[in-house]
Every structure is written in structure tokens, then in C-alpha cells.
């Protein structure tokens, strides 16, 4: 990667810094939002904020590690010999990807038993998906990357199945004012997540070098912002609409009682 | 440990960073949860969050110390001469292990007198267990490690006895919706804690070298996550279920009164 230009170095560094600021701001937004929703949706917002909190920490580390890996002076970029620690991403995903599915389940307001069983199943599949992807990411051969990448796709496809088939009844049962948003949250999950394997397999077909690396780093960063902060805004809106419906329902009952 | 590979170095470093992020996120989760439980269980959640807060601080230090102890450049790991400060773990445990038992006692909602006497006894035994283990950890001879390790097992076994015999009546008296969770919390304590002596005595039978050290560091980290953050989630759920039972009981009484 000795041929990286200063423009490429800066674009990646600034994307990391942008992402830290977005995640930190999103965290505070979600936690302030807790007091605006009904108690039953507060845990969903706590976790939504935890996801962006954990991501903010990792993007701070990633930006630091990027800065330490390269020296920029007199218009040229030279590697310092310190490795850029890309594994922060996997550490982050191992924690945040299961939590993203848990926040979706929590905001749907299912029965306690269904909440627990679906959270455990989806969270477990998500953790498995990340854990299987990691050996491929650090594999020295393209075949290793293919093997683990395909292994990791199995829990991914199972999650997609659970979201579109397993949850379809629960989504149809959502109150009308929240149904479209829950459906959108499901689509954001699948579409934003589909970007990760594209980047992953770009490495397996030998796309390498400074330009490819720049695309990969910026691409992962944009996908993380959509999947965590963007998705979180949908969760917040769902919690808010459903809380308003509860409040309106409660006042409607009061009116009837009078 | 000069033969440590970059993969081993990174695995340990990333485990420490992962643990910091988990503990920090868990801390905020528990403290946000305080507002969702009845006042009598809020102190339990305060302490649950303190345990993970203290652990987050120590893992940040441990990760820093690990980074300072080794240089990684151009695919090789070399010791810098600065010692890796493993004692952060003991400092952490001296504070957190007694608090872990106190949070379990607090969430059980015993009488004031029983809460105090059991907290003092279990907390004292836990502190004694850690204090006796430390001289063995820094002992230069295997016999020293055996001596202090066995000494430390005495308070450990006493704690296990207290949890399974001393607390059995108090657990049987828990409301039905929380009893299974309290029992699970007791088991998590014993099983997660049983891992520590295994690692400890691995040192006494001469297991050393880079691979053993990697297993030990990652093993302690996983055990800490289960025993502090995982255990804390159980404490939160117990507090939440019992608070809901109080609320439901209160509204049932209101209905009856009408």
C-alpha cells in the first residue's frame, strides 16, 4: 500500500473521524429520547444508544490506529511499520450486531417469552455470523477468505429468513402507525448488512492496493453509519409513535369512562 | 515469551479492548436500568454498574500495559522491557468480587439485618480469597503458588457453601417469577468463578510460554465478562421482574380496595 496518496489517506482518516462524531451524537440523541417514550420501550432506546456508544469507541480507536500506521510528510504517505488494527471492526460487530437485532425485537413489544426466544436466536446467529467471518478476514489465502466468508453467509441468510418469514406475523400485528417503520427497519438491516459481504468478497477476488483499500474503509464506515445510527433513528421513531398510541389510547379510555 | 506471534499478540489485545467496550456498555445499561426498577432494588443496580465500571477502568489499563510491553513491527513481536502489569486484575478483583456478592444479596430483598450480616460475611470472604491468591500469583516458586492457591480455595469453598446452603431458604422464599433467575445467578457465580483457579493452577503445573499465556489472558477476560456483565444482566432481570410483581400487586390491591 506504499502507493497510497495523501488524498486517499485523508479521505479515510476523515471518514473515521466523521463516523466517531456521528456515533457519539447519535448515542446522546437516543439516550435523551428515553424520557420521551413509554417505559416499555426505554430498554430498546438504552440498547440503541449502547450500539452507537460502542461504535463511537471503536471508531476513535480505528482513527488512532490509522494515524499511527502512516506518516504523512511533504506530500507523501509512508507506512510506519505499525499495523493498522482492522480487527477493531470485528470486535465492534461481535458486540453491536446482536444488539441491533435485540433492539428491533424489543421495540416490537412482543410477549416476554417471544422477546427472549427471538432475541436469543437472532443474537446468537448474529454473533456466529461475525465469529465465522473473522478467520477469513485474517486468512492469508483467497481460498481461506472464501471458505469462512461462505460459512458466515449461512447464519446471515438464516437471519434474513427470520426477519422476513419468522417475524412477518409479528410485524402484521404492529399498530398501524408503526408498521411501516418496523418494515423499513427490517429492510435497512438487510440492505445495509448486504454491503458487508460485498466488501468482504472484494478481498477474495484479489481487489487490493490503495484504491481498493480506500473504498473498503470508507464503504464499511458508511455502512456502519446507516446500520447503526440510521437504523437507530427508525427505532426511536417506532418507540415514539407507539408511545403516543398508548397515551392516546389511555386518554380515549378515560373519555369513554367519563 | 519471545516466541509470541503477531496473531497471539493481537488476539490478546483485541480481547482486552473488547472487554473494555463490553464493561463500559454494561455499566451504562445497568445505570439506565435504575429508573426502571422499584426504589428498593436501585442500590443493587448501582453496585452492578460499579462492578463493570471498575472492570472497564482496569481493562483500559491492562490493554495499555499490554500495548506498552510489546512492540509489533513488520510481522514480529518484541518485548520492550516494560513489564506487563498483571496485578491490575487483583486490584480489580479485590474491589469487584465482594461487590458482586453484595449485589446478589441486595437484589434478593432480604431483611435489613440479614442483608447486612450476609453482605459482610460474603464480602469479607471474597476479599480474603483474592488477598490470599495474590502472593501465589507473584510467587517465584511453584510451591509458593500451590500454598497460596490452596489457602485461597478455603474462603472460595466457604462462599460456595454459603451460596448453596446458607442462602437456600432465602432463594426458596423468592417470588416465583424471580426464583429461577436468582438460582441461575448463583450458578453463574460458582461456574464462572471456578474458571479462575483452573487458570491459576495452570501456572503452578508449569504451563508457560506464549500459547499458555494467550489462553490465560483470553480465558480470564471471558470469565470476567461472564461473571460481571453476564451476571449483571441476571441481576437487572431479577430486579425488573420483582419490581413488576410489586407494581402488579399494588394495582391488584387497588382494584380489590375499590
Coordinates of C-alpha atoms in Angstrom, one line a residue:
Chain A
X1 CA 0.0 0.0 0.0
X2 CA 3.0 2.3 -0.4
X3 CA 1.3 3.9 -3.3
X4 CA -1.4 5.5 -1.2
X5 CA -1.9 9.2 -2.0
X6 CA -2.2 11.9 0.7
X7 CA -5.8 12.4 -0.6
X8 CA -6.7 8.8 0.0
X9 CA -5.1 8.8 3.4
X10 CA -7.0 11.9 4.4
X11 CA -10.3 10.7 3.0
X12 CA -10.1 7.5 5.1
X13 CA -9.0 9.4 8.2
X14 CA -11.7 12.0 7.9
X15 CA -14.4 9.3 7.3
X16 CA -13.3 7.7 10.6
X17 CA -13.5 11.0 12.4
X18 CA -16.8 11.8 10.8
X19 CA -18.1 8.4 11.9
X20 CA -17.0 8.9 15.5
X21 CA -18.8 12.3 15.7
X22 CA -21.9 10.8 14.2
X23 CA -22.0 7.8 16.5
X24 CA -21.3 9.9 19.6
X25 CA -24.0 12.4 18.7
X26 CA -26.5 9.6 17.9
X27 CA -25.8 8.0 21.3
X28 CA -26.7 11.1 23.1
X29 CA -29.8 11.6 20.9
X30 CA -31.1 8.1 21.7
X31 CA -30.4 8.4 25.4
X32 CA -32.1 11.7 25.7
X33 CA -35.0 10.1 23.8
X34 CA -35.5 7.6 26.6
X35 CA -37.5 10.0 28.7
X36 CA -39.9 10.7 25.7
X37 CA -41.1 7.1 25.3
X38 CA -43.3 4.8 27.3
X39 CA -41.4 2.7 30.0
X40 CA -41.8 -0.5 28.0
X41 CA -39.7 1.0 25.1
X42 CA -37.0 2.5 27.2
X43 CA -34.7 -0.6 27.2
X44 CA -34.9 -0.6 23.4
X45 CA -33.5 3.0 23.3
X46 CA -30.9 2.2 26.0
X47 CA -29.6 -0.5 23.7
X48 CA -29.9 1.6 20.6
X49 CA -27.6 4.1 22.3
X50 CA -25.3 1.4 23.5
X51 CA -24.7 0.2 20.0
X52 CA -23.7 3.7 18.8
X53 CA -21.7 4.2 22.0
X54 CA -19.7 1.0 21.4
X55 CA -19.2 2.0 17.7
X56 CA -18.0 5.5 18.7
X57 CA -15.4 4.0 21.0
X58 CA -14.2 1.7 18.2
X59 CA -14.1 4.5 15.6
X60 CA -11.9 6.6 17.9
X61 CA -9.6 3.6 18.2
X62 CA -9.7 2.9 14.5
X63 CA -8.9 6.6 13.7
X64 CA -6.0 6.5 16.2
X65 CA -4.6 3.2 14.7
X66 CA -4.9 4.6 11.1
X67 CA -2.9 7.7 12.2
X68 CA -0.2 5.6 13.9
X69 CA 0.1 3.3 10.9
X70 CA 1.2 6.0 8.4
X71 CA 3.4 9.1 8.4
X72 CA 2.3 11.9 6.1
X73 CA 5.0 14.5 5.4
X74 CA 5.9 16.6 2.4
X75 CA 3.1 15.2 0.3
X76 CA 3.9 11.5 0.6
X77 CA 2.5 8.8 2.8
X78 CA 4.8 6.2 4.3
X79 CA 4.0 3.2 6.4
X80 CA 5.4 3.5 9.9
X81 CA 5.6 -0.3 10.3
X82 CA 2.9 -0.3 13.0
X83 CA 0.0 -2.4 11.7
X84 CA -3.5 -0.8 11.2
X85 CA -5.7 -2.8 13.5
X86 CA -8.7 -3.7 11.3
X87 CA -9.8 -6.2 14.0
X88 CA -11.5 -3.4 15.9
X89 CA -14.3 -3.7 13.4
X90 CA -14.9 -7.4 14.2
X91 CA -14.7 -6.7 18.0
X92 CA -17.2 -4.0 17.4
X93 CA -19.6 -6.1 15.3
X94 CA -19.4 -9.0 17.7
X95 CA -21.0 -6.8 20.3
X96 CA -23.2 -4.5 18.3
X97 CA -24.7 -6.7 15.6
X98 CA -26.5 -9.0 18.1
X99 CA -27.6 -5.8 20.0
X100 CA -29.1 -4.3 16.8
X101 CA -31.4 -7.3 16.4
X102 CA -32.3 -7.2 20.1
X103 CA -33.3 -3.5 19.8
X104 CA -35.6 -4.4 16.9
X105 CA -37.2 -7.2 18.9
X106 CA -37.6 -5.0 22.0
X107 CA -39.3 -2.1 20.1
X108 CA -41.8 -4.6 18.6
X109 CA -43.2 -5.1 22.1
X110 CA -43.8 -8.9 21.8
X111 CA -44.7 -11.1 24.7
X112 CA -41.9 -11.7 27.3
X113 CA -41.4 -15.3 26.1
X114 CA -41.3 -14.4 22.4
X115 CA -38.9 -11.5 23.2
X116 CA -36.5 -13.8 25.0
X117 CA -36.6 -16.6 22.5
X118 CA -36.3 -14.4 19.4
X119 CA -33.5 -12.2 21.0
X120 CA -31.5 -15.3 21.9
X121 CA -31.9 -16.9 18.5
X122 CA -31.3 -13.8 16.4
X123 CA -28.5 -12.5 18.7
X124 CA -26.8 -15.9 18.7
X125 CA -27.0 -16.2 14.9
X126 CA -25.5 -12.7 14.5
X127 CA -22.6 -13.4 16.9
X128 CA -22.0 -16.7 14.9
X129 CA -22.0 -14.8 11.6
X130 CA -19.3 -12.4 12.9
X131 CA -17.2 -15.1 14.5
X132 CA -17.2 -17.1 11.3
X133 CA -16.2 -14.1 9.2
X134 CA -13.2 -13.2 11.2
X135 CA -10.9 -16.1 10.4
X136 CA -11.5 -15.3 6.7
X137 CA -10.6 -11.6 7.2
X138 CA -7.2 -12.5 8.6
X139 CA -6.7 -15.5 6.2
X140 CA -3.6 -15.2 4.2
X141 CA -5.1 -17.1 1.2
X142 CA -8.0 -16.2 -1.0
X143 CA -9.4 -19.7 -0.5
X144 CA -9.5 -19.2 3.3
X145 CA -11.4 -16.0 2.7
X146 CA -13.9 -17.8 0.5
X147 CA -14.4 -20.7 2.9
X148 CA -15.1 -18.6 6.0
X149 CA -17.0 -16.0 4.1
X150 CA -19.4 -18.6 2.8
X151 CA -19.6 -20.2 6.2
X152 CA -20.6 -16.8 7.6
X153 CA -23.3 -16.3 5.0
X154 CA -25.3 -19.3 6.4
X155 CA -26.2 -17.5 9.7
X156 CA -26.7 -14.3 7.6
X157 CA -29.3 -15.9 5.4
X158 CA -30.9 -17.5 8.4
X159 CA -31.3 -14.1 9.9
X160 CA -32.8 -12.7 6.7
X161 CA -35.3 -15.6 6.8
X162 CA -36.2 -14.9 10.4
X163 CA -36.7 -11.3 9.7
X164 CA -38.9 -11.8 6.6
X165 CA -40.7 -15.0 7.4
X166 CA -40.4 -15.6 11.2
X167 CA -41.3 -12.0 12.1
X168 CA -44.0 -11.4 9.4
X169 CA -46.9 -12.2 11.7
X170 CA -45.5 -10.1 14.5
X171 CA -45.0 -7.2 12.0
X172 CA -48.5 -7.5 10.7
X173 CA -49.7 -7.3 14.3
X174 CA -47.9 -4.0 14.9
X175 CA -50.1 -0.9 15.4
X176 CA -50.8 0.8 12.1
X177 CA -48.9 3.9 12.8
X178 CA -45.7 1.9 13.5
X179 CA -46.0 -0.9 10.9
X180 CA -44.4 0.9 8.0
X181 CA -41.4 2.0 10.2
X182 CA -40.9 -1.5 11.5
X183 CA -40.9 -2.8 8.0
X184 CA -38.4 -0.1 7.0
X185 CA -36.1 -1.1 9.9
X186 CA -36.1 -4.7 8.7
X187 CA -35.2 -3.5 5.1
X188 CA -32.4 -1.2 6.4
X189 CA -31.0 -4.2 8.3
X190 CA -30.9 -6.5 5.3
X191 CA -29.8 -3.9 2.7
X192 CA -27.1 -2.2 4.9
X193 CA -25.8 -5.6 6.0
X194 CA -25.7 -6.9 2.5
X195 CA -23.0 -4.3 1.8
X196 CA -20.5 -6.0 4.2
X197 CA -20.2 -9.3 2.3
X198 CA -19.7 -7.3 -1.0
X199 CA -16.7 -5.6 0.6
X200 CA -15.5 -8.9 2.2
X201 CA -15.5 -10.8 -1.1
X202 CA -13.9 -7.9 -2.9
X203 CA -10.8 -9.0 -0.9
X204 CA -11.3 -12.6 -2.0
X205 CA -11.3 -11.8 -5.7
X206 CA -7.9 -10.1 -5.3
X207 CA -9.1 -6.5 -5.2
X208 CA -6.2 -4.9 -3.3
X209 CA -4.0 -1.9 -3.3
X210 CA -4.6 1.6 -2.1
X211 CA -7.7 2.5 -4.1
X212 CA -9.5 -0.8 -3.1
X213 CA -8.5 -0.2 0.5
X214 CA -9.8 3.3 0.5
X215 CA -13.1 2.1 -1.0
X216 CA -13.3 -0.7 1.6
X217 CA -12.6 1.6 4.6
X218 CA -15.0 4.3 3.5
X219 CA -17.6 1.7 2.5
X220 CA -17.6 -0.1 5.8
X221 CA -17.8 3.3 7.6
X222 CA -20.9 4.4 5.6
X223 CA -22.5 1.0 6.1
X224 CA -21.9 1.3 9.9
X225 CA -23.5 4.7 10.0
X226 CA -26.6 3.5 8.1
X227 CA -26.9 0.3 10.0
X228 CA -26.4 1.7 13.5
X229 CA -27.3 5.4 13.6
X230 CA -29.8 5.4 10.7
X231 CA -31.4 2.2 12.0
X232 CA -31.4 3.7 15.5
X233 CA -33.4 6.7 14.3
X234 CA -36.1 4.3 13.0
X235 CA -36.1 2.5 16.3
X236 CA -36.6 5.9 18.1
X237 CA -39.5 6.8 15.8
X238 CA -41.2 3.5 16.3
X239 CA -40.9 3.8 20.1
X240 CA -42.2 7.4 19.9
X241 CA -45.2 6.5 17.7
X242 CA -46.2 3.5 19.8
X243 CA -45.8 5.6 23.0
X244 CA -48.1 8.2 21.5
X245 CA -50.6 5.5 20.6
X246 CA -50.5 4.2 24.2
X247 CA -51.1 7.7 25.5
X248 CA -53.9 8.4 23.1
X249 CA -55.5 5.0 23.9
X250 CA -55.3 5.8 27.6
X251 CA -57.0 9.2 27.1
X252 CA -59.6 7.6 24.8
X253 CA -60.4 5.2 27.6
X254 CA -60.6 8.0 30.1
X255 CA -63.0 9.8 27.8
X256 CA -65.2 6.7 27.4
X257 CA -65.2 6.1 31.2
X258 CA -66.4 9.6 31.7
Chain B
X1 CA 7.7 -15.3 25.7
X2 CA 9.9 -14.1 22.8
X3 CA 8.2 -16.6 20.5
X4 CA 4.8 -14.8 20.7
X5 CA 3.2 -14.4 17.2
X6 CA 1.6 -11.3 15.9
X7 CA -1.7 -13.2 15.8
X8 CA -1.4 -14.1 19.6
X9 CA -0.4 -10.6 20.5
X10 CA -3.4 -9.2 18.5
X11 CA -5.9 -11.8 19.9
X12 CA -5.0 -10.8 23.5
X13 CA -5.0 -7.1 22.7
X14 CA -8.4 -7.3 21.0
X15 CA -9.8 -9.4 23.8
X16 CA -8.8 -6.6 26.3
X17 CA -10.3 -3.9 24.0
X18 CA -13.5 -6.0 23.5
X19 CA -13.8 -6.4 27.3
X20 CA -13.4 -2.7 27.9
X21 CA -16.2 -1.9 25.4
X22 CA -18.4 -4.6 26.9
X23 CA -17.8 -3.4 30.5
X24 CA -18.4 0.3 29.7
X25 CA -21.6 -0.5 27.7
X26 CA -22.8 -2.8 30.5
X27 CA -22.2 -0.1 33.1
X28 CA -24.4 2.4 31.2
X29 CA -27.0 -0.3 30.7
X30 CA -27.3 -1.0 34.4
X31 CA -27.3 2.6 35.5
X32 CA -30.0 3.5 32.9
X33 CA -31.9 0.4 34.3
X34 CA -32.1 2.0 37.7
X35 CA -35.0 4.2 36.7
X36 CA -37.0 1.1 35.5
X37 CA -36.9 -0.8 38.9
X38 CA -38.5 -0.2 42.3
X39 CA -36.6 2.0 44.7
X40 CA -35.6 -0.9 46.9
X41 CA -33.6 -2.5 44.1
X42 CA -31.9 0.6 42.8
X43 CA -28.9 0.2 45.1
X44 CA -28.4 -3.3 43.6
X45 CA -28.2 -1.9 40.1
X46 CA -26.0 1.0 41.2
X47 CA -23.5 -1.6 42.5
X48 CA -23.9 -3.9 39.5
X49 CA -22.9 -0.9 37.3
X50 CA -20.0 0.0 39.7
X51 CA -18.6 -3.5 39.2
X52 CA -18.5 -3.2 35.4
X53 CA -17.3 0.4 35.7
X54 CA -14.3 -0.6 37.8
X55 CA -13.6 -3.5 35.4
X56 CA -13.8 -1.1 32.4
X57 CA -11.2 1.1 34.0
X58 CA -8.9 -1.9 34.7
X59 CA -9.3 -3.3 31.2
X60 CA -8.3 0.0 29.7
X61 CA -5.2 0.0 31.9
X62 CA -4.5 -3.7 31.1
X63 CA -4.8 -3.0 27.3
X64 CA -2.5 0.0 27.6
X65 CA 0.0 -2.1 29.7
X66 CA -0.1 -4.9 27.1
X67 CA 0.5 -2.4 24.3
X68 CA 3.5 -0.9 26.1
X69 CA 5.1 -4.2 26.9
X70 CA 5.5 -5.3 23.3
X71 CA 6.5 -3.7 20.0
X72 CA 4.8 -5.1 16.9
X73 CA 6.5 -4.1 13.7
X74 CA 7.0 -5.8 10.3
X75 CA 5.3 -9.0 11.4
X76 CA 7.3 -9.7 14.6
X77 CA 6.6 -9.1 18.3
X78 CA 9.5 -8.0 20.6
X79 CA 9.3 -7.3 24.3
X80 CA 10.0 -3.6 25.1
X81 CA 11.4 -4.4 28.5
X82 CA 8.4 -2.8 30.2
X83 CA 6.6 -5.4 32.3
X84 CA 3.0 -6.3 31.6
X85 CA 1.2 -5.3 34.8
X86 CA -1.0 -8.4 35.6
X87 CA -1.6 -7.1 39.1
X88 CA -4.4 -4.8 37.7
X89 CA -6.5 -8.0 37.8
X90 CA -6.0 -8.5 41.5
X91 CA -6.7 -4.8 42.3
X92 CA -9.9 -5.2 40.2
X93 CA -11.0 -8.4 41.9
X94 CA -10.3 -7.1 45.4
X95 CA -12.9 -4.4 44.7
X96 CA -15.3 -6.1 42.4
X97 CA -15.6 -9.7 43.7
X98 CA -17.0 -8.6 47.2
X99 CA -19.4 -6.2 45.4
X100 CA -20.6 -9.0 43.1
X101 CA -21.8 -10.9 46.1
X102 CA -23.3 -7.8 47.7
X103 CA -25.4 -7.1 44.5
X104 CA -26.8 -10.6 44.7
X105 CA -27.7 -10.2 48.4
X106 CA -29.3 -6.8 47.7
X107 CA -31.4 -7.9 44.8
X108 CA -32.8 -10.8 47.0
X109 CA -34.6 -8.2 49.1
X110 CA -33.9 -9.8 52.5
X111 CA -34.5 -8.2 55.8
X112 CA -32.2 -5.3 56.7
X113 CA -30.3 -7.3 59.3
X114 CA -29.9 -10.4 57.1
X115 CA -28.7 -8.1 54.2
X116 CA -26.0 -6.6 56.4
X117 CA -24.8 -9.8 58.0
X118 CA -24.7 -11.8 54.8
X119 CA -23.0 -8.9 52.8
X120 CA -20.3 -8.5 55.5
X121 CA -19.7 -12.3 55.7
X122 CA -19.7 -13.0 51.9
X123 CA -17.9 -9.7 51.0
X124 CA -15.2 -10.4 53.6
X125 CA -14.7 -14.0 52.5
X126 CA -14.4 -12.8 48.9
X127 CA -11.8 -10.1 49.8
X128 CA -9.9 -12.7 51.8
X129 CA -10.0 -15.1 48.8
X130 CA -8.4 -12.5 46.5
X131 CA -5.9 -11.3 49.1
X132 CA -4.6 -14.9 49.7
X133 CA -4.4 -15.6 46.0
X134 CA -2.1 -12.7 45.1
X135 CA 1.1 -13.8 46.9
X136 CA 0.9 -17.0 44.9
X137 CA 0.4 -15.2 41.7
X138 CA 3.7 -13.3 42.2
X139 CA 5.5 -16.2 43.9
X140 CA 8.7 -17.2 42.2
X141 CA 8.4 -20.9 43.1
X142 CA 5.7 -23.4 42.1
X143 CA 5.4 -24.4 45.8
X144 CA 4.5 -20.8 46.7
X145 CA 1.8 -20.8 44.1
X146 CA 0.4 -24.0 45.4
X147 CA 0.5 -22.9 49.0
X148 CA -1.3 -19.6 48.5
X149 CA -3.6 -21.0 45.9
X150 CA -4.9 -23.7 48.3
X151 CA -5.2 -21.1 51.1
X152 CA -7.3 -19.0 48.7
X153 CA -9.6 -22.0 48.0
X154 CA -10.7 -22.1 51.6
X155 CA -12.7 -18.9 51.5
X156 CA -13.8 -19.8 47.9
X157 CA -15.3 -23.1 49.1
X158 CA -16.9 -21.3 52.1
X159 CA -18.6 -18.9 49.7
X160 CA -19.9 -21.8 47.6
X161 CA -21.3 -23.3 50.8
X162 CA -22.9 -20.0 51.8
X163 CA -24.5 -19.7 48.3
X164 CA -25.9 -23.2 48.2
X165 CA -26.7 -24.0 51.8
X166 CA -26.8 -20.6 53.7
X167 CA -28.9 -18.9 51.0
X168 CA -31.2 -21.9 50.1
X169 CA -34.1 -20.8 52.3
X170 CA -33.8 -17.2 51.1
X171 CA -33.9 -18.4 47.5
X172 CA -36.9 -20.7 48.1
X173 CA -38.7 -17.6 49.6
X174 CA -38.1 -15.5 46.4
X175 CA -41.3 -14.7 44.4
X176 CA -41.9 -17.3 41.7
X177 CA -41.2 -15.1 38.7
X178 CA -37.6 -14.3 40.1
X179 CA -36.7 -17.6 41.7
X180 CA -35.3 -19.3 38.6
X181 CA -33.2 -16.2 37.8
X182 CA -31.7 -16.0 41.3
X183 CA -30.8 -19.6 41.1
X184 CA -29.2 -19.0 37.7
X185 CA -27.2 -16.1 39.2
X186 CA -25.9 -18.3 41.9
X187 CA -24.8 -20.9 39.4
X188 CA -23.1 -18.3 37.1
X189 CA -21.2 -17.1 40.1
X190 CA -19.9 -20.6 41.0
X191 CA -19.2 -21.8 37.5
X192 CA -17.6 -18.6 36.2
X193 CA -15.5 -18.3 39.4
X194 CA -14.4 -21.9 39.1
X195 CA -12.6 -21.0 36.0
X196 CA -10.1 -18.7 37.8
X197 CA -8.4 -21.4 40.0
X198 CA -8.1 -23.6 36.8
X199 CA -6.1 -20.8 35.2
X200 CA -4.2 -20.1 38.4
X201 CA -3.1 -23.7 38.9
X202 CA -2.2 -24.0 35.2
X203 CA 0.7 -21.7 36.2
X204 CA 1.6 -23.9 39.2
X205 CA 2.0 -27.1 37.0
X206 CA 4.4 -25.1 34.8
X207 CA 2.2 -24.3 31.9
X208 CA 4.0 -21.3 30.4
X209 CA 5.1 -19.9 27.1
X210 CA 3.2 -17.8 24.6
X211 CA 0.4 -20.2 23.8
X212 CA -0.4 -20.8 27.5
X213 CA -0.2 -17.1 28.2
X214 CA -2.6 -16.3 25.3
X215 CA -5.1 -18.9 26.7
X216 CA -4.8 -17.5 30.2
X217 CA -5.3 -13.9 29.2
X218 CA -8.2 -14.6 26.9
X219 CA -9.6 -17.0 29.5
X220 CA -9.6 -14.5 32.4
X221 CA -11.2 -12.0 30.1
X222 CA -14.0 -14.2 29.0
X223 CA -14.6 -15.3 32.7
X224 CA -14.7 -11.6 33.8
X225 CA -17.3 -10.8 31.1
X226 CA -19.5 -13.7 32.2
X227 CA -19.0 -13.1 35.9
X228 CA -19.6 -9.3 35.8
X229 CA -21.6 -8.3 32.7
X230 CA -23.5 -11.5 32.2
X231 CA -24.2 -11.9 35.9
X232 CA -25.2 -8.2 36.0
X233 CA -27.8 -8.8 33.3
X234 CA -29.3 -11.5 35.5
X235 CA -29.4 -9.1 38.5
X236 CA -31.1 -6.5 36.3
X237 CA -33.7 -9.0 35.1
X238 CA -34.4 -10.1 38.7
X239 CA -34.8 -6.5 39.8
X240 CA -37.1 -5.8 36.9
X241 CA -39.3 -8.9 37.5
X242 CA -39.6 -8.2 41.2
X243 CA -40.5 -4.6 40.5
X244 CA -43.2 -5.6 38.1
X245 CA -44.6 -8.0 40.6
X246 CA -44.7 -5.2 43.2
X247 CA -46.5 -2.9 40.7
X248 CA -48.9 -5.6 39.7
X249 CA -49.6 -6.5 43.3
X250 CA -50.2 -2.8 44.1
X251 CA -52.7 -2.4 41.2
X252 CA -54.4 -5.7 42.2
X253 CA -54.8 -4.3 45.7
X254 CA -56.2 -1.1 44.3
X255 CA -58.8 -3.0 42.3
X256 CA -59.7 -5.1 45.4
X257 CA -60.0 -1.9 47.5
X258 CA -62.4 -0.5 45.0

